[in-house]
Amino acid sequence: MVMVVETSALLTSYLVAMFLPPALGMIAGRLSSGRVSYLLCSFSCIVGMMCYPVWNAVPGFTMTFPLGSALGDYAVDVDMLTSIFVSISSLVFLMIVVHMSHSGHGYRPAMASMSCALFVSCMLCMMADTVVLVLVAWEVVSLVTFLMGDDGGEGGHRWRFLVITHVGGMMLICAFTYMWLVSGSQYLHDWTGLGERMGATASIAVILCLFIGFGTKLGTLPFHVWMPDMYSGSPTHTSALLTTVCSNVAVLVLFKTVFSCVGTTHDMVVPGVALCILSAATALWGAMESMIQREPRRILAYSSMENMALVTMCLSLGLVFSDASEGLMALVLLAGLLHALNHSVFKSLMMLVVDSVEDVTGEGSIDRYGGIACSMPALSAVALVGIASLAAVPPMNGFVSEWLMLQSLLGTDVLASDMRVLMPLLVAMVGVCGMVVATSYARLYGFTFLGRPRSPGASEPRAQRRGSLVPLVVLAASCVCMGLFATPLMDRMSAGVTEAAGIHQGYTAALSGTMDPLVLGLMIAGTVAVLVAASKVVSYGKAVDDTWGCGGTLDERMQYSSEGFSQPIVRVFHPFYGDTSRREGDRYSTGFTEPFVKYIYAPAGRLVMVLSERITRIQTGNIQSYLSYILVTLVVALLAVRLL
Amino acid sequence: MIPTVIGILQAVALVLVAPLVSGIVSKTKARMQGRGGASVLQPYRDIRKLLGKDSTVSGSTSWLFRAVPFVCMGSMIVLAMMTPFIYTGTLAPFGDLVAVVYLFTLYRFSMVLGGLEGGSAFGGMGSSREMMMSVLIEPALLLAISTLAILSGAGTDMGDISESLSGMGLLAVGPALILAGASFTITLLAENARIPFDNPSTHLELTMVHEAMLLEYSGRGLAMMELSSMVRLTVFMAMLGSMFFPWGVATTAEPVDILVSVAVTSAKMLLMTVTLAAVESVLCKTRLFKTPNLLTASFMLSLMAMMSLYIL
Amino acid sequence: MIVENISCGRDDVLQETTDLVDRGYRLMNMFADEGGGQWMNILLRRRDRVVRLSYMPGEQAVPLSDDIPAAMPYERLVAEMSGIAFTDGGREPLVYRRSGDGYPLQKGPYDGSTAVPVPIPPNRSVGDDVFEIPVGPVHAGIIEPGHFRFSVAGETVIELNPWLGYTHRGVERLMEGHLPSDRIHLIGRVSGDTCVSNSVAYSEIAESGSKVPHRARVLRTVLLEMERLYNHIGSIAGICTDTAFTVASSMGNGMLEKVLRSNRELTGHRFLMDHVVPGGIRRDIGDDTLRRLDDFLIGLKFEVEELYDLMDNPGLVDRMETTGTLSQERALMIGAVGPVARASGIRSDVREEAPYETYGELGFVVQVRDPGDVLSRTMVRFGEITESISMIHQCIQSIQPGEVRVRPVVDDGFHCSVVEAPRGELVHSAIVKNGRIWRYSIRDPSFPNWFGMCHAVPGNVVPDFPLINKSFNLSYSGNDL
C-alpha cells in the first residue's frame, strides 16, 4: 500500500514536472521575448529524457488525469518502448530548442510558446492511453506545426500541409472511432487483439487507414507533396521538429495501434505486401528526388521521405512476416523503430547544421555555398558525422539500422514466408536507395563544405553565435554512441517491441549474421589511428599551392556545379526524370517538376476552383431564391427521415 | 585466439601481396601487347617512391582532404581482415557481408568527398561519374554476395559462407552460383575501375573516373590512395576465389591445410590476374553512358541468382 | 595551277567575293600586305584555278564573315596580326592574343617583349548550372600545348572553344627579307609532322622559274605519301590508345615505328626532314632502297589489313560511330579541308583537283565517307593508307634515272602553291620583291579545321572529347605559326 502511494506520488510529480512547465511556458510566451518559455521547455525536455529510467524504477507507469470530458477520459500509459521513444525524442527536442533559443533568426516570441505546446502534445500523443487523448494530441501537433510554419510569407506551404495532414487525420479518426465502437472501451490497453473481434475485412480496412493516415505525416506517396515546400518554407527549427519528433510520434503510435491493438493475423499478409510495395516506391521516389534538389532543406525533406518510407516498409514487413516467423517479425519491427529513432537524431543534427550554414552565409542554395570546411572546421566535422550517419556509413547509427533491415530481408527464416520472392527485390531496392541517397548526401556535403566558395557569403561567413555549436556536438556524439553502443539499445528496444506486439521470440533468433558495431568501429578507428601514427613517425615536407588548373588559374566559373554532379544519374534514370534541360540561345537551364503536383494536385486544385465558382452561382443574393433553397432542403430532409 | 591471429596475419598478407597482383596484371597486359613491360615489382617501387616524397596540397582544401587517404586505407585494411583469403577463420564475426558492402560505401564515400575538395572541374567529374556507376554496382554486389549466404545456408558471415560452400563440394555449383559469379565478375571490373568501365592507365583527364578523384593527391596521400585501390582489387579477387569458388581454402588452422591453401589460392589468384589482363586486352573502354547497360546486366544477373534460390 | 590576280575597289569586294563563291570557288586564305598602303588579299580556289582578290581597305576593311562564315578566323587573324580594322567592330584575337605597341606583321620594328597577353574571354553559354572545364595548355600526356574551354552542366558539352597560340613563333615575319631559296630549314620546322608537305609547297614557290627534273618530282611524291602514311597510322593508333584498346594500339604504334625506320633508311631522318629542297631533292635515293621500300610496303599492307580486322570490334565501332559528327553542311560552312572534309562527304583533294608533282600521272581513288563521325574519319584514313601504298608502288615502278636537283629561280611578284598535306589543303603564298621575300603567308589545313571541333563536339559527352580530338588530329604549331 505504501509502495503504491509512493509510486503514484512519484508518477504524479514526474508528469507534473514534465507537463506543467511547458503549460506555463505557453502562457509565458511573451515574457523576455520567449526566454522564459524556452527555459521551461528545456527543463521539461530534460525531465522527458529521464522517462526510461523512471519507467525502469516505477512498475506500471499509468495515470488518468483528473480532467472531465464529454468524450471520455484523458489517460497515459507508458510501456518500455514508449519510454525509450520519449527519452530520445526529448533529447532531440531539447537540442532543437536550445539551438532555437540561440539562433539569430529573431523568431517571434510566439515560437517559444508554440514549441512548448508542441512538446506537450507530442509527448502526450506518444504516452496516450485513451482514444480522445490520442486524437486530440495528434490534432494539436498538426495545428501547432501549422502555426509554427509561419515565416511571415504567403504561407501556401502551410495550407498544403494542413489540408493533407487533415485528410490523414480524418482517416485516423475513422479508424480509431471504429475500433472504439467495436471494443467498447476507450482505453487503448483494452484493445489488445482487437483484430479477432473486428474480422478480417474490417481489420484490413483499419490497418490501411492507420498506415495511410500516419503516412500523410511521414510522406507516403502520394501525400508527400507538402514536405519539400513545408520544410523549405518554414523556419528551420519547425522543420527540424516536424521531421524528427513528430515523425517519431507517428511511427510509435502507428506501431502500437497496429501491432498491439489490432494485432496480426494471416489476412494481413496481402495488405502488408501492398503497403510494403507502396513504401518501397516512396523510398525510391524520395531518394531520386532528393538528388536533384538545390536547397539543402528540400534535399533533407526528400531524404526524410525516404527514411520514413524505410520505416513504414519495415512495419508493413512486420505484417508480411507475421505468418512466417516471430523472430523475423521482431527483427524487422526493431529495425524499423530503431531506424526511426536514429533518423530523428541524425536528421535533427543535419537540420541544425543547415540552419547554421544558412545563418553564417546568408544563402539558401547549395549552388551558393562551398569551402565552408576551411573557414569552419568544427561545423564541418560535426556535419560530416551527420552526413555519414545519413549515408549509413559504418560505424554510425544509420548503418546499424540499415544493417538490421538487410538482416531481416536476408534471414534464413524468410524461406518460411510465402512472400519470400519479394525479398531479393527489396534487398535490391534498399541497395539502390542507399546509393542514390548516398550520392545525394555526398552532393549536399561536398557542395556545401568542400571546394571553393561560390558566393561572397560563403567566402566570408559570419561568425557563428556562441554556444550554437553545443547542441550539434551533442547530437553528433549521440549519432556515434547510438552506432557504437547499438547492441544494448537494440536489446532493450527489442524487449519493448516483443512486449508491445505480443511476440515470444527476440530479434536475435532471426539474425543470420553477426556484427558488433563497437568492435567494428574500434577496428576502423584503430587502423586509421595506426596509419596516422605511422605517418607521424617520419615527417615530410608539405607545400601549399593552387588547385591544378592545367596551366591556368581557375576562376569562379570553373568549378563543378551541383546540377552537373547529379546529371549522370539523371541521365541514367532518364525515363524517371523526363526532360530536364532547356536551352534558349546561349542560356541553359535545368528544371524539374514534381509529377505528382503536375498530374494530380494541380488538376485537382483547378477542379476545386472550378467547382467553387459554380457553387457561387447559386449565391444570387435574392431572398426568394434563398427561401426556395430552404424549402427544397426541408423537403429532402423530411423525405429522407421518412424513408430511412 | 589462434584463428584471430591467423585472420590478422592473412589480412597483412593480403595487403602486402596487393601491389604484386597489380604488377602481374600490368606485366601480362604488356606481354599481350608485345611489349616487355615493367617488372612485376614495379608497384612496390612506385609506392616506396611516393611514400618518400613531399606532398603538395591545394590551398582550397580542408582537413577532410588530408583525412581521406587514411580513411580509405583504413577501411580497406578492415575489409581485408574480414575477407576469407587463405583461411576461412576471419574477423568476420565482427562484421558480416552487409557490413562489408557498407565498408565499400565508406571507402567510396570518402574518396568522392576527397574528389570534391580542391574545387576543380576534374575532381567533381570523377566523383559524379563514380557515384553514377556505384548506384548500380553496390546493389549488384550486395545481391551477389547475399546469394552465397542463402545458397550456403550458413548465414551472412563471410568466413562461414566460404567454409560451408567448400564443404558442399560440387553440390554448390548450380545456376545461382554461376549467375552470382558472373555478376560479381562484372562488378569486380566496374568497382576496380578496369576496362571497359575506366582505363587505369590513361593520361586523359577528361575520360577518367577513378583517377580524376585522386588528381589533387601527391606524396604520401597518393601512395595510400594507390595502395588502397590495389588492396581493393585483391580483396575482390580473394572474394571471387575464396567465396564463390572456395574449394581448396583452409577451413582449419592446421599447418598442412594452410600450406595446401596457400598453394591453391596462389594458383587461383594467378589465374584470375591473367584472365583479368586478357579481358582488358580484348575489350575497349565503352562510352560513359553505356556503362550503366553493362552494370544493369550485372544487377539483373545477381537478382536472378537470388531469385532462383527462392523460386527453385 | 593558274593564278589570276584581280584588283578591285573597296565597295565591290563583297560582291566580287560572293560571286566567286557562287561560281564554286572556296575561300583559301586571307592576308594583308603593305605596298604603298595596306592591301587585303583574299585567296580563293576552284579546282586548279586560284583567284587572288586584292583591295585597299583604307581605314576599315569590309567584313566578309556575314556572308561567308569561313572568313571569320582569317578576319580575326588579320585584325590581330596586321592591325586591320573592320567596319562592324573589333575581332577577338585568335592566335597571337597579345596586345602591344603596333602589330607583328606590319612593316617596321616590332618589340614583342612588351606585349601583354589578352585574357581568354568566358564562353558564351550562361545558366545557373553551367560551368566551364578548362583543359590545357599543360596536358598530362605528351602533346602540343592548347587550351580548351568546355561549357557543360554535367557531362554533355554545351559549348567548346579551343584557344591556341601557345606555339606562336612568328614564322611569317621570320621569312621576310630573305632569299626565297634560303628558308627551307625554317619551313621544314613549321610543323614537324608536315615537314615534307610544307617543304614541297615552299619549294614550288621558290623554284617557280626553273624546271625541276622528273626523277626529283617522283621522289617528292614518294616522300609526300610516306609522310601521309606515318601520319595516318599514328592517328589510327592514337584512336586505339584513347579508347583503351591496348592490343590494337600497340600494333599501330609498332607499325608506325616500322614506317619511321623506313623513313630513316630513305632519307636519313625519321620524319623526312630537309630532304626536299627548292630545285629538287637534296640527295638521290638509290633504286635498291626504293625496291626495299616497295617490299616493306607490301608487308605493311597486310599488317594494315590485320589492324583493320582487329579494329572491327563491336565495342570499338560503337565508341566511334555517331561520336563527334561534323555534318556536311557545317563542314562546308567552316571551310573544312582534308580527311575531315572528306569524312563529311565533301570530295576535296588537291592531289586530284590541282595535281602537283607527279600526281597527275598516278591512279588513285579519293576517299570520301559519311556522315562525318569519328568512324568515318578513321575509315578515310584507312582508305588513304591503302591508296598511299599503291601510289608509292606506282612511283617506284615508273621511276626513271636522271637528275634530281637544279638551281632554283624565282621571279618577282605573287606566287601561290597548294599541297594536300596529311591533314588537308596546305596553302603557301608569297610576294617576292627585288628577289627577296616581301610577304609570306602560310595557311595550315588545321587552321579552318579547328573550328570544325567547335561544331563536332557539342552534344557529345566530355569523355568522348579526347577521341574526337584525336580523330581530327590537328596540328597546333601549324596553326599557331
CSV table of N, CA and C in Angstrom, one decimal, chain C residues 54-137:
chain,number,residue,atom,x,y,z
C,54,SER,N,42.6,41.5,-104.5
C,54,SER,CA,43.2,42.4,-103.6
C,54,SER,C,42.5,43.8,-103.6
C,55,TYR,N,42.4,44.4,-102.5
C,55,TYR,CA,41.8,45.7,-102.4
C,55,TYR,C,42.5,46.5,-101.3
C,56,MET,N,42.4,47.8,-101.4
C,56,MET,CA,42.9,48.6,-100.3
C,56,MET,C,41.8,48.9,-99.3
C,57,PRO,N,41.9,48.4,-98.1
C,57,PRO,CA,40.8,48.6,-97.2
C,57,PRO,C,40.6,50.1,-96.7
C,58,GLY,N,41.7,50.8,-96.8
C,58,GLY,CA,41.7,52.2,-96.2
C,58,GLY,C,41.6,52.1,-94.7
C,59,GLU,N,40.7,52.9,-94.1
C,59,GLU,CA,40.5,52.9,-92.7
C,59,GLU,C,40.0,51.6,-92.1
C,60,GLN,N,39.0,51.1,-92.8
C,60,GLN,CA,38.4,49.9,-92.3
C,60,GLN,C,38.1,48.9,-93.4
C,61,ALA,N,38.3,47.6,-93.1
C,61,ALA,CA,38.1,46.6,-94.1
C,61,ALA,C,36.7,46.2,-94.2
C,62,VAL,N,36.3,45.5,-95.3
C,62,VAL,CA,34.9,45.1,-95.4
C,62,VAL,C,34.8,43.7,-94.8
C,63,PRO,N,33.8,43.5,-93.9
C,63,PRO,CA,33.7,42.1,-93.3
C,63,PRO,C,33.0,41.2,-94.3
C,64,LEU,N,33.6,40.0,-94.5
C,64,LEU,CA,33.0,39.0,-95.4
C,64,LEU,C,32.3,38.0,-94.6
C,65,SER,N,32.6,37.9,-93.3
C,65,SER,CA,32.2,36.8,-92.5
C,65,SER,C,30.6,36.7,-92.4
C,66,ASP,N,29.9,37.8,-92.6
C,66,ASP,CA,28.5,37.7,-92.5
C,66,ASP,C,27.9,36.8,-93.6
C,67,ASP,N,28.5,36.9,-94.8
C,67,ASP,CA,28.1,36.1,-96.0
C,67,ASP,C,28.8,34.8,-96.1
C,68,ILE,N,30.1,34.8,-95.7
C,68,ILE,CA,30.9,33.6,-95.8
C,68,ILE,C,31.5,33.3,-94.5
C,69,PRO,N,30.8,32.5,-93.7
C,69,PRO,CA,31.2,32.3,-92.3
C,69,PRO,C,32.7,31.8,-92.2
C,70,ALA,N,33.2,31.1,-93.2
C,70,ALA,CA,34.5,30.6,-93.2
C,70,ALA,C,35.6,31.7,-93.1
C,71,ALA,N,35.2,32.9,-93.4
C,71,ALA,CA,36.1,34.0,-93.4
C,71,ALA,C,36.5,34.5,-92.0
C,72,MET,N,35.6,34.2,-91.0
C,72,MET,CA,35.8,34.8,-89.7
C,72,MET,C,37.2,34.5,-89.1
C,73,PRO,N,37.7,33.3,-89.1
C,73,PRO,CA,39.0,33.1,-88.5
C,73,PRO,C,40.1,34.0,-89.2
C,74,TYR,N,40.0,34.1,-90.5
C,74,TYR,CA,41.0,34.9,-91.2
C,74,TYR,C,40.9,36.3,-90.8
C,75,GLU,N,39.7,36.8,-90.7
C,75,GLU,CA,39.5,38.2,-90.3
C,75,GLU,C,40.1,38.5,-88.9
C,76,ARG,N,39.9,37.5,-88.0
C,76,ARG,CA,40.4,37.7,-86.7
C,76,ARG,C,41.9,37.7,-86.7
C,77,LEU,N,42.5,36.8,-87.5
C,77,LEU,CA,43.9,36.8,-87.6
C,77,LEU,C,44.5,38.0,-88.2
C,78,VAL,N,43.9,38.5,-89.3
C,78,VAL,CA,44.4,39.7,-90.0
C,78,VAL,C,44.3,40.9,-89.0
C,79,ALA,N,43.2,40.9,-88.2
C,79,ALA,CA,43.0,42.1,-87.3
C,79,ALA,C,44.1,42.1,-86.3
C,80,GLU,N,44.5,40.9,-85.7
C,80,GLU,CA,45.4,41.0,-84.6
C,80,GLU,C,46.9,41.0,-85.1
C,81,MET,N,47.1,40.5,-86.3
C,81,MET,CA,48.5,40.4,-86.8
C,81,MET,C,48.8,41.7,-87.6
C,82,SER,N,47.9,42.2,-88.4
C,82,SER,CA,48.3,43.3,-89.3
C,82,SER,C,47.6,44.6,-88.9
C,83,GLY,N,46.7,44.5,-87.9
C,83,GLY,CA,46.1,45.7,-87.4
C,83,GLY,C,45.0,46.2,-88.3
C,84,ILE,N,44.3,45.4,-89.1
C,84,ILE,CA,43.3,45.8,-89.9
C,84,ILE,C,42.0,45.9,-89.1
C,85,ALA,N,41.3,47.0,-89.2
C,85,ALA,CA,40.0,47.2,-88.5
C,85,ALA,C,38.9,46.9,-89.5
C,86,PHE,N,37.8,46.4,-88.9
C,86,PHE,CA,36.6,46.1,-89.8
C,86,PHE,C,35.5,47.0,-89.5
C,87,THR,N,34.6,47.2,-90.5
C,87,THR,CA,33.6,48.2,-90.3
C,87,THR,C,32.6,47.8,-89.2
C,88,ASP,N,32.4,46.5,-89.0
C,88,ASP,CA,31.4,46.1,-88.0
C,88,ASP,C,32.1,45.8,-86.6
C,89,GLY,N,33.2,46.4,-86.3
C,89,GLY,CA,33.7,46.3,-85.0
C,89,GLY,C,34.9,45.4,-84.9
C,90,GLY,N,35.4,45.3,-83.6
C,90,GLY,CA,36.6,44.6,-83.4
C,90,GLY,C,36.5,43.1,-83.5
C,91,ARG,N,37.6,42.4,-83.6
C,91,ARG,CA,37.6,41.0,-83.7
C,91,ARG,C,38.4,40.4,-82.5
C,92,GLU,N,37.9,39.3,-81.9
C,92,GLU,CA,38.5,38.6,-80.8
C,92,GLU,C,39.9,38.1,-81.3
C,93,PRO,N,41.0,38.3,-80.6
C,93,PRO,CA,42.3,37.8,-81.1
C,93,PRO,C,42.2,36.3,-81.1
C,94,LEU,N,42.9,35.7,-82.0
C,94,LEU,CA,42.8,34.2,-82.3
C,94,LEU,C,44.1,33.5,-81.9
C,95,VAL,N,45.2,33.9,-82.5
C,95,VAL,CA,46.4,33.2,-82.3
C,95,VAL,C,47.5,33.9,-81.4
C,96,TYR,N,47.8,35.1,-81.8
C,96,TYR,CA,48.8,35.8,-81.1
C,96,TYR,C,48.4,36.2,-79.7
C,97,ARG,N,47.1,36.7,-79.6
C,97,ARG,CA,46.5,37.0,-78.3
C,97,ARG,C,47.3,37.9,-77.3
C,98,ARG,N,48.0,38.8,-78.0
C,98,ARG,CA,48.7,39.8,-77.1
C,98,ARG,C,48.5,41.2,-77.7
C,99,SER,N,48.5,42.2,-76.9
C,99,SER,CA,48.4,43.5,-77.4
C,99,SER,C,49.6,44.3,-77.0
C,100,GLY,N,50.2,44.9,-77.9
C,100,GLY,CA,51.3,45.7,-77.6
C,100,GLY,C,51.4,46.9,-78.5
C,101,ASP,N,52.6,47.4,-78.7
C,101,ASP,CA,52.8,48.6,-79.5
C,101,ASP,C,52.9,48.2,-80.9
C,102,GLY,N,51.9,48.4,-81.8
C,102,GLY,CA,52.0,48.0,-83.2
C,102,GLY,C,51.5,46.6,-83.3
C,103,TYR,N,51.7,46.1,-84.6
C,103,TYR,CA,51.2,44.8,-84.9
C,103,TYR,C,52.3,44.0,-85.5
C,104,PRO,N,52.5,42.7,-85.2
C,104,PRO,CA,53.7,41.9,-85.6
C,104,PRO,C,53.9,41.8,-87.1
C,105,LEU,N,52.8,41.9,-87.9
C,105,LEU,CA,53.1,41.7,-89.3
C,105,LEU,C,53.1,43.0,-90.1
C,106,GLN,N,53.0,44.1,-89.4
C,106,GLN,CA,53.2,45.4,-90.0
C,106,GLN,C,54.7,45.6,-90.2
C,107,LYS,N,55.0,46.3,-91.3
C,107,LYS,CA,56.5,46.6,-91.6
C,107,LYS,C,57.0,47.5,-90.5
C,108,GLY,N,58.3,47.5,-90.3
C,108,GLY,CA,58.9,48.3,-89.3
C,108,GLY,C,59.2,47.5,-88.1
C,109,PRO,N,59.9,48.1,-87.1
C,109,PRO,CA,60.3,47.4,-86.0
C,109,PRO,C,59.1,47.0,-85.1
C,110,TYR,N,59.2,45.9,-84.5
C,110,TYR,CA,58.1,45.4,-83.6
C,110,TYR,C,58.8,44.7,-82.4
C,111,ASP,N,58.4,45.2,-81.2
C,111,ASP,CA,59.0,44.6,-80.0
C,111,ASP,C,57.9,43.7,-79.3
C,112,GLY,N,58.1,42.4,-79.4
C,112,GLY,CA,57.1,41.5,-78.9
C,112,GLY,C,57.2,41.4,-77.4
C,113,SER,N,58.4,41.8,-76.8
C,113,SER,CA,58.6,41.5,-75.4
C,113,SER,C,57.7,42.4,-74.5
C,114,THR,N,57.2,43.6,-75.1
C,114,THR,CA,56.4,44.5,-74.3
C,114,THR,C,54.9,44.2,-74.4
C,115,ALA,N,54.6,43.2,-75.3
C,115,ALA,CA,53.2,42.9,-75.5
C,115,ALA,C,52.6,42.2,-74.2
C,116,VAL,N,51.4,42.5,-73.9
C,116,VAL,CA,50.7,41.9,-72.7
C,116,VAL,C,49.7,40.9,-73.2
C,117,PRO,N,49.5,39.8,-72.6
C,117,PRO,CA,48.5,38.8,-73.1
C,117,PRO,C,47.1,39.3,-72.9
C,118,VAL,N,46.3,39.0,-73.9
C,118,VAL,CA,44.8,39.3,-73.8
C,118,VAL,C,44.2,38.2,-73.1
C,119,PRO,N,43.4,38.4,-72.0
C,119,PRO,CA,42.8,37.3,-71.3
C,119,PRO,C,41.8,36.5,-72.1
C,120,ILE,N,41.7,35.2,-71.9
C,120,ILE,CA,40.7,34.4,-72.6
C,120,ILE,C,39.3,34.8,-72.1
C,121,PRO,N,38.4,35.2,-73.0
C,121,PRO,CA,37.1,35.5,-72.6
C,121,PRO,C,36.3,34.3,-72.2
C,122,PRO,N,35.3,34.5,-71.3
C,122,PRO,CA,34.5,33.3,-70.9
C,122,PRO,C,33.6,32.9,-72.1
C,123,ASN,N,33.2,31.7,-72.0
C,123,ASN,CA,32.3,31.1,-73.1
C,123,ASN,C,31.0,31.9,-73.1
C,124,ARG,N,30.3,31.7,-74.2
C,124,ARG,CA,29.0,32.5,-74.3
C,124,ARG,C,27.9,31.9,-73.5
C,125,SER,N,27.9,30.5,-73.3
C,125,SER,CA,26.8,29.9,-72.6
C,125,SER,C,26.7,30.3,-71.2
C,126,VAL,N,25.5,30.6,-70.7
C,126,VAL,CA,25.3,31.0,-69.4
C,126,VAL,C,24.1,30.2,-68.8
C,127,GLY,N,24.0,30.2,-67.5
C,127,GLY,CA,23.0,29.5,-66.8
C,127,GLY,C,23.5,29.1,-65.4
C,128,ASP,N,22.6,28.9,-64.5
C,128,ASP,CA,23.0,28.6,-63.1
C,128,ASP,C,23.8,27.4,-63.0
C,129,ASP,N,23.5,26.4,-63.8
C,129,ASP,CA,24.2,25.1,-63.6
C,129,ASP,C,25.4,24.9,-64.6
C,130,VAL,N,25.6,25.9,-65.4
C,130,VAL,CA,26.6,25.8,-66.4
C,130,VAL,C,27.9,26.2,-65.8
C,131,PHE,N,29.0,25.4,-66.0
C,131,PHE,CA,30.3,25.7,-65.6
C,131,PHE,C,31.3,25.4,-66.7
C,132,GLU,N,32.5,25.9,-66.5
C,132,GLU,CA,33.5,25.7,-67.5
C,132,GLU,C,34.5,24.7,-67.1
C,133,ILE,N,35.0,23.8,-68.0
C,133,ILE,CA,36.1,23.0,-67.7
C,133,ILE,C,37.3,23.5,-68.5
C,134,PRO,N,38.3,24.0,-67.8
C,134,PRO,CA,39.5,24.4,-68.6
C,134,PRO,C,40.4,23.3,-68.7
C,135,VAL,N,40.9,23.0,-69.9
C,135,VAL,CA,41.9,21.9,-70.1
C,135,VAL,C,43.0,22.5,-70.9
C,136,GLY,N,44.2,22.3,-70.4
C,136,GLY,CA,45.4,22.8,-71.0
C,136,GLY,C,45.7,24.2,-70.6
C,137,PRO,N,46.8,24.8,-71.0
C,137,PRO,CA,47.7,24.4,-72.1
C,137,PRO,C,48.7,23.2,-71.6
